[in-house]
């Protein structure tokens, strides 16, 4: 029973480490995008603004 608890605790620790690593990566990505928005680079949101207009016009 004690061995099972140790294995379970190890799984939880590994899960928490992976979660922390993933969240850290997401925050780093957000920070990079924020820095890019201050610059001249065009964000993907700006590119998507006119998406779908060609399909709409083709239907008419």
PDB file of N, CA and C in Angstrom:
ATOM      1  N   UNK A   1       0.845  -1.199   0.000  1.00  0.00           N
ATOM      2  CA  UNK A   1       0.000   0.000   0.000  1.00  0.00           C
ATOM      3  C   UNK A   1       0.883   1.252   0.000  1.00  0.00           C
ATOM      4  N   UNK A   2       1.959   1.202   0.767  1.00  0.00           N
ATOM      5  CA  UNK A   2       2.850   2.365   0.835  1.00  0.00           C
ATOM      6  C   UNK A   2       3.487   2.635  -0.523  1.00  0.00           C
ATOM      7  N   UNK A   3       3.849   1.537  -1.215  1.00  0.00           N
ATOM      8  CA  UNK A   3       4.473   1.690  -2.527  1.00  0.00           C
ATOM      9  C   UNK A   3       3.494   2.334  -3.512  1.00  0.00           C
ATOM     10  N   UNK A   4       2.219   1.947  -3.418  1.00  0.00           N
ATOM     11  CA  UNK A   4       1.203   2.522  -4.294  1.00  0.00           C
ATOM     12  C   UNK A   4       1.079   4.025  -4.070  1.00  0.00           C
ATOM     13  N   UNK A   5       1.121   4.435  -2.791  1.00  0.00           N
ATOM     14  CA  UNK A   5       1.014   5.864  -2.485  1.00  0.00           C
ATOM     15  C   UNK A   5       2.204   6.634  -3.055  1.00  0.00           C
ATOM     16  N   UNK A   6       3.396   6.031  -2.967  1.00  0.00           N
ATOM     17  CA  UNK A   6       4.583   6.700  -3.500  1.00  0.00           C
ATOM     18  C   UNK A   6       4.467   6.856  -5.016  1.00  0.00           C
ATOM     19  N   UNK A   7       3.994   5.802  -5.695  1.00  0.00           N
ATOM     20  CA  UNK A   7       3.823   5.864  -7.152  1.00  0.00           C
ATOM     21  C   UNK A   7       2.791   6.933  -7.511  1.00  0.00           C
ATOM     22  N   UNK A   8       1.683   6.961  -6.764  1.00  0.00           N
ATOM     23  CA  UNK A   8       0.631   7.946  -7.010  1.00  0.00           C
ATOM     24  C   UNK A   8       1.166   9.366  -6.819  1.00  0.00           C
ATOM     25  N   UNK A   9       1.913   9.585  -5.751  1.00  0.00           N
ATOM     26  CA  UNK A   9       2.492  10.899  -5.484  1.00  0.00           C
ATOM     27  C   UNK A   9       3.452  11.296  -6.601  1.00  0.00           C
ATOM     28  N   UNK A  10       4.225  10.325  -7.103  1.00  0.00           N
ATOM     29  CA  UNK A  10       5.162  10.607  -8.190  1.00  0.00           C
ATOM     30  C   UNK A  10       4.406  11.045  -9.441  1.00  0.00           C
ATOM     31  N   UNK A  11       3.292  10.356  -9.753  1.00  0.00           N
ATOM     32  CA  UNK A  11       2.485  10.743 -10.909  1.00  0.00           C
ATOM     33  C   UNK A  11       1.951  12.170 -10.769  1.00  0.00           C
ATOM     34  N   UNK A  12       1.459  12.499  -9.578  1.00  0.00           N
ATOM     35  CA  UNK A  12       0.954  13.854  -9.345  1.00  0.00           C
ATOM     36  C   UNK A  12       2.060  14.894  -9.508  1.00  0.00           C
ATOM     37  N   UNK A  13       3.245  14.588  -8.987  1.00  0.00           N
ATOM     38  CA  UNK A  13       4.361  15.532  -9.105  1.00  0.00           C
ATOM     39  C   UNK A  13       4.746  15.745 -10.564  1.00  0.00           C
ATOM     40  N   UNK A  14       4.817  14.651 -11.330  1.00  0.00           N
ATOM     41  CA  UNK A  14       5.161  14.761 -12.750  1.00  0.00           C
ATOM     42  C   UNK A  14       4.093  15.572 -13.477  1.00  0.00           C
ATOM     43  N   UNK A  15       2.834  15.319 -13.137  1.00  0.00           N
ATOM     44  CA  UNK A  15       1.740  16.079 -13.748  1.00  0.00           C
ATOM     45  C   UNK A  15       1.843  17.561 -13.446  1.00  0.00           C
ATOM     46  N   UNK A  16       2.136  17.894 -12.205  1.00  0.00           N
ATOM     47  CA  UNK A  16       2.273  19.299 -11.825  1.00  0.00           C
ATOM     48  C   UNK A  16       3.451  19.954 -12.542  1.00  0.00           C
ATOM     49  N   UNK A  17       4.561  19.198 -12.673  1.00  0.00           N
ATOM     50  CA  UNK A  17       5.718  19.737 -13.387  1.00  0.00           C
ATOM     51  C   UNK A  17       5.378  20.022 -14.840  1.00  0.00           C
ATOM     52  N   UNK A  18       4.685  19.073 -15.487  1.00  0.00           N
ATOM     53  CA  UNK A  18       4.298  19.275 -16.892  1.00  0.00           C
ATOM     54  C   UNK A  18       3.335  20.453 -17.026  1.00  0.00           C
ATOM     55  N   UNK A  19       2.404  20.572 -16.097  1.00  0.00           N
ATOM     56  CA  UNK A  19       1.456  21.689 -16.120  1.00  0.00           C
ATOM     57  C   UNK A  19       2.190  23.018 -15.993  1.00  0.00           C
ATOM     58  N   UNK A  20       3.119  23.081 -15.041  1.00  0.00           N
ATOM     59  CA  UNK A  20       3.890  24.309 -14.859  1.00  0.00           C
ATOM     60  C   UNK A  20       4.707  24.649 -16.091  1.00  0.00           C
ATOM     61  N   UNK A  21       5.312  23.624 -16.686  1.00  0.00           N
ATOM     62  CA  UNK A  21       6.118  23.843 -17.892  1.00  0.00           C
ATOM     63  C   UNK A  21       5.245  24.350 -19.041  1.00  0.00           C
ATOM     64  N   UNK A  22       4.056  23.758 -19.199  1.00  0.00           N
ATOM     65  CA  UNK A  22       3.140  24.178 -20.260  1.00  0.00           C
ATOM     66  C   UNK A  22       2.656  25.603 -20.062  1.00  0.00           C
ATOM     67  N   UNK A  23       2.274  25.930 -18.845  1.00  0.00           N
ATOM     68  CA  UNK A  23       1.806  27.294 -18.562  1.00  0.00           C
ATOM     69  C   UNK A  23       2.922  28.301 -18.788  1.00  0.00           C
ATOM     70  N   UNK A  24       4.144  27.946 -18.382  1.00  0.00           N
ATOM     71  CA  UNK A  24       5.289  28.829 -18.590  1.00  0.00           C
ATOM     72  C   UNK A  24       5.500  29.077 -20.081  1.00  0.00           C
ATOM     73  N   UNK A  25       5.394  28.015 -20.872  1.00  0.00           N
ATOM     74  CA  UNK A  25       5.547  28.151 -22.319  1.00  0.00           C
ATOM     75  C   UNK A  25       4.481  29.040 -22.921  1.00  0.00           C
ATOM     76  N   UNK A  26       3.236  28.872 -22.468  1.00  0.00           N
ATOM     77  CA  UNK A  26       2.145  29.710 -22.976  1.00  0.00           C
ATOM     78  C   UNK A  26       2.391  31.175 -22.645  1.00  0.00           C
ATOM     79  N   UNK A  27       2.807  31.445 -21.405  1.00  0.00           N
ATOM     80  CA  UNK A  27       3.044  32.831 -21.000  1.00  0.00           C
ATOM     81  C   UNK A  27       4.197  33.437 -21.797  1.00  0.00           C
ATOM     82  N   UNK A  28       5.243  32.654 -22.059  1.00  0.00           N
ATOM     83  CA  UNK A  28       6.365  33.150 -22.853  1.00  0.00           C
ATOM     84  C   UNK A  28       5.881  33.496 -24.262  1.00  0.00           C
ATOM     85  N   UNK A  29       5.048  32.644 -24.857  1.00  0.00           N
ATOM     86  CA  UNK A  29       4.512  32.898 -26.188  1.00  0.00           C
ATOM     87  C   UNK A  29       3.675  34.164 -26.224  1.00  0.00           C
ATOM     88  N   UNK A  30       2.840  34.347 -25.189  1.00  0.00           N
ATOM     89  CA  UNK A  30       2.027  35.562 -25.099  1.00  0.00           C
ATOM     90  C   UNK A  30       2.916  36.799 -25.054  1.00  0.00           C
ATOM     91  N   UNK A  31       3.991  36.717 -24.251  1.00  0.00           N
ATOM     92  CA  UNK A  31       4.890  37.854 -24.094  1.00  0.00           C
ATOM     93  C   UNK A  31       5.562  38.185 -25.428  1.00  0.00           C
ATOM     94  N   UNK A  32       5.956  37.140 -26.171  1.00  0.00           N
ATOM     95  CA  UNK A  32       6.594  37.361 -27.477  1.00  0.00           C
ATOM     96  C   UNK A  32       5.619  38.048 -28.431  1.00  0.00           C
ATOM     97  N   UNK A  33       4.359  37.548 -28.461  1.00  0.00           N
ATOM     98  CA  UNK A  33       3.360  38.154 -29.355  1.00  0.00           C
ATOM     99  C   UNK A  33       3.101  39.602 -28.970  1.00  0.00           C
ATOM    100  N   UNK A  34       3.074  39.881 -27.657  1.00  0.00           N
ATOM    101  CA  UNK A  34       2.830  41.248 -27.203  1.00  0.00           C
ATOM    102  C   UNK A  34       3.946  42.168 -27.681  1.00  0.00           C
ATOM    103  N   UNK A  35       5.184  41.684 -27.596  1.00  0.00           N
ATOM    104  CA  UNK A  35       6.317  42.477 -28.070  1.00  0.00           C
ATOM    105  C   UNK A  35       6.207  42.722 -29.569  1.00  0.00           C
ATOM    106  N   UNK A  36       5.775  41.697 -30.310  1.00  0.00           N
ATOM    107  CA  UNK A  36       5.652  41.837 -31.765  1.00  0.00           C
ATOM    108  C   UNK A  36       4.554  42.838 -32.119  1.00  0.00           C
ATOM    109  N   UNK A  37       3.477  42.868 -31.349  1.00  0.00           N
ATOM    110  CA  UNK A  37       2.384  43.801 -31.634  1.00  0.00           C
ATOM    111  C   UNK A  37       2.840  45.249 -31.479  1.00  0.00           C
ATOM    112  N   UNK A  38       3.789  45.491 -30.588  1.00  0.00           N
ATOM    113  CA  UNK A  38       4.320  46.840 -30.435  1.00  0.00           C
ATOM    114  C   UNK A  38       5.093  47.253 -31.685  1.00  0.00           C
ATOM    115  N   UNK A  39       5.621  46.255 -32.389  1.00  0.00           N
ATOM    116  CA  UNK A  39       6.402  46.536 -33.599  1.00  0.00           C
ATOM    117  C   UNK A  39       5.516  46.701 -34.813  1.00  0.00           C
ATOM    118  N   UNK A  40       6.110  46.489 -35.979  1.00  0.00           N
ATOM    119  CA  UNK A  40       5.413  46.723 -37.245  1.00  0.00           C
ATOM    120  C   UNK A  40       4.789  45.444 -37.774  1.00  0.00           C
ATOM    121  N   UNK A  41       5.144  44.295 -37.182  1.00  0.00           N
ATOM    122  CA  UNK A  41       4.666  43.017 -37.708  1.00  0.00           C
ATOM    123  C   UNK A  41       3.143  42.945 -37.644  1.00  0.00           C
ATOM    124  N   UNK A  42       2.552  42.333 -38.666  1.00  0.00           N
ATOM    125  CA  UNK A  42       1.098  42.194 -38.727  1.00  0.00           C
ATOM    126  C   UNK A  42       0.703  40.928 -37.988  1.00  0.00           C
ATOM    127  N   UNK A  43      -0.287  41.030 -37.121  1.00  0.00           N
ATOM    128  CA  UNK A  43      -0.723  39.862 -36.370  1.00  0.00           C
ATOM    129  C   UNK A  43      -1.678  39.024 -37.213  1.00  0.00           C
ATOM    130  N   UNK A  44      -1.857  37.768 -36.821  1.00  0.00           N
ATOM    131  CA  UNK A  44      -2.739  36.886 -37.583  1.00  0.00           C
ATOM    132  C   UNK A  44      -4.188  37.368 -37.497  1.00  0.00           C
ATOM    133  N   UNK A  45      -4.560  38.046 -36.413  1.00  0.00           N
ATOM    134  CA  UNK A  45      -5.921  38.552 -36.305  1.00  0.00           C
ATOM    135  C   UNK A  45      -6.200  39.589 -37.395  1.00  0.00           C
ATOM    136  N   UNK A  46      -5.209  40.429 -37.680  1.00  0.00           N
ATOM    137  CA  UNK A  46      -5.391  41.423 -38.727  1.00  0.00           C
ATOM    138  C   UNK A  46      -5.521  40.761 -40.088  1.00  0.00           C
ATOM    139  N   UNK A  47      -4.774  39.678 -40.293  1.00  0.00           N
ATOM    140  CA  UNK A  47      -4.821  38.990 -41.580  1.00  0.00           C
ATOM    141  C   UNK A  47      -6.170  38.313 -41.795  1.00  0.00           C
ATOM    142  N   UNK A  48      -6.799  37.866 -40.709  1.00  0.00           N
ATOM    143  CA  UNK A  48      -8.040  37.109 -40.831  1.00  0.00           C
ATOM    144  C   UNK A  48      -9.263  38.010 -41.019  1.00  0.00           C
ATOM    145  N   UNK A  49      -9.090  39.319 -40.941  1.00  0.00           N
ATOM    146  CA  UNK A  49     -10.242  40.224 -41.003  1.00  0.00           C
ATOM    147  C   UNK A  49     -11.002  40.074 -42.309  1.00  0.00           C
ATOM    148  N   UNK A  50     -10.307  39.927 -43.438  1.00  0.00           N
ATOM    149  CA  UNK A  50     -10.985  39.841 -44.727  1.00  0.00           C
ATOM    150  C   UNK A  50     -11.214  38.426 -45.201  1.00  0.00           C
ATOM    151  N   UNK A  51     -10.952  37.450 -44.356  1.00  0.00           N
ATOM    152  CA  UNK A  51     -11.068  36.056 -44.762  1.00  0.00           C
ATOM    153  C   UNK A  51     -12.525  35.684 -44.970  1.00  0.00           C
ATOM    154  N   UNK A  52     -12.813  34.988 -46.058  1.00  0.00           N
ATOM    155  CA  UNK A  52     -14.178  34.550 -46.317  1.00  0.00           C
ATOM    156  C   UNK A  52     -14.915  35.444 -47.287  1.00  0.00           C
ATOM    157  N   UNK A  53     -14.376  36.628 -47.580  1.00  0.00           N
ATOM    158  CA  UNK A  53     -15.052  37.523 -48.519  1.00  0.00           C
ATOM    159  C   UNK A  53     -15.079  36.928 -49.921  1.00  0.00           C
ATOM    160  N   UNK A  54     -13.982  36.259 -50.308  1.00  0.00           N
ATOM    161  CA  UNK A  54     -13.943  35.662 -51.640  1.00  0.00           C
ATOM    162  C   UNK A  54     -15.025  34.603 -51.791  1.00  0.00           C
ATOM    163  N   UNK A  55     -15.221  33.784 -50.736  1.00  0.00           N
ATOM    164  CA  UNK A  55     -16.250  32.747 -50.807  1.00  0.00           C
ATOM    165  C   UNK A  55     -17.641  33.363 -50.914  1.00  0.00           C
ATOM    166  N   UNK A  56     -17.871  34.433 -50.157  1.00  0.00           N
ATOM    167  CA  UNK A  56     -19.167  35.092 -50.197  1.00  0.00           C
ATOM    168  C   UNK A  56     -19.459  35.642 -51.597  1.00  0.00           C
ATOM    169  N   UNK A  57     -18.440  36.265 -52.203  1.00  0.00           N
ATOM    170  CA  UNK A  57     -18.643  36.834 -53.531  1.00  0.00           C
ATOM    171  C   UNK A  57     -18.809  35.748 -54.588  1.00  0.00           C
ATOM    172  N   UNK A  58     -18.161  34.605 -54.394  1.00  0.00           N
ATOM    173  CA  UNK A  58     -18.271  33.508 -55.362  1.00  0.00           C
ATOM    174  C   UNK A  58     -19.672  32.913 -55.353  1.00  0.00           C
ATOM    175  N   UNK A  59     -20.361  32.952 -54.189  1.00  0.00           N
ATOM    176  CA  UNK A  59     -21.713  32.391 -54.111  1.00  0.00           C
ATOM    177  C   UNK A  59     -22.715  33.237 -54.895  1.00  0.00           C
ATOM    178  N   UNK A  60     -22.446  34.535 -54.985  1.00  0.00           N
ATOM    179  CA  UNK A  60     -23.405  35.432 -55.646  1.00  0.00           C
ATOM    180  C   UNK A  60     -23.410  35.279 -57.148  1.00  0.00           C
TER     181      UNK A  60
END
